[in-house]
Amino acid sequence: MNYYPHSNVTIRPEVRYDWFTGGRNPYNDGQKNNQVLVAINASLQF
């Protein structure tokens, strides 16, 4: 999903969920087997 607040600006949000079903937990110093990442990307065209 992209947002165009101006003709030369693009904003792209991202939500990502990762999980692992193997032996050792890879996230949060070995405490969790899943994680959620929320990010925003802004692009300016000139």
CSV table of C-alpha atoms in Angstrom, one decimal:
chain,number,residue,atom,x,y,z
A,1,MET,CA,0.0,0.0,0.0
A,2,ASN,CA,1.5,3.3,-1.1
A,3,TYR,CA,0.5,6.8,0.0
A,4,TYR,CA,1.2,9.8,-2.3
A,5,PRO,CA,0.8,13.0,-0.1
A,6,HIS,CA,2.4,15.0,-2.9
A,7,SER,CA,3.1,14.3,-6.6
A,8,ASN,CA,6.8,13.6,-6.0
A,9,VAL,CA,6.6,11.9,-2.5
A,10,THR,CA,5.8,8.2,-1.9
A,11,ILE,CA,5.3,6.8,1.6
A,12,ARG,CA,5.2,3.0,2.0
A,13,PRO,CA,4.4,1.4,5.3
A,14,GLU,CA,5.4,-2.2,6.1
A,15,VAL,CA,4.4,-4.7,8.7
A,16,ARG,CA,6.2,-8.0,8.8
A,17,TYR,CA,5.8,-11.1,11.0
A,18,ASP,CA,8.6,-13.7,11.2
A,19,TRP,CA,8.5,-17.0,13.0
A,20,PHE,CA,10.9,-19.9,13.4
A,21,THR,CA,9.9,-23.6,14.2
A,22,GLY,CA,13.4,-25.1,14.6
A,23,GLY,CA,15.3,-26.0,17.7
A,24,ARG,CA,16.8,-22.7,19.1
A,25,ASN,CA,14.9,-19.4,19.3
A,26,PRO,CA,16.7,-16.9,17.0
A,27,TYR,CA,14.9,-13.7,18.2
A,28,ASN,CA,15.3,-11.5,21.4
A,29,ASP,CA,18.6,-13.2,22.5
A,30,GLY,CA,17.1,-16.7,22.2
A,31,GLN,CA,14.0,-15.9,24.2
A,32,LYS,CA,11.4,-15.8,21.4
A,33,ASN,CA,10.6,-17.8,18.2
A,34,ASN,CA,8.7,-14.9,16.5
A,35,GLN,CA,9.0,-11.2,15.9
A,36,VAL,CA,7.0,-8.3,14.4
A,37,LEU,CA,8.7,-5.6,12.4
A,38,VAL,CA,7.0,-2.3,11.6
A,39,ALA,CA,8.7,0.2,9.3
A,40,ILE,CA,7.9,3.2,7.1
A,41,ASN,CA,9.8,4.1,3.9
A,42,ALA,CA,9.6,7.6,2.3
A,43,SER,CA,10.8,8.3,-1.2
A,44,LEU,CA,11.4,11.7,-2.7
A,45,GLN,CA,11.6,11.9,-6.5
A,46,PHE,CA,13.3,14.9,-8.2
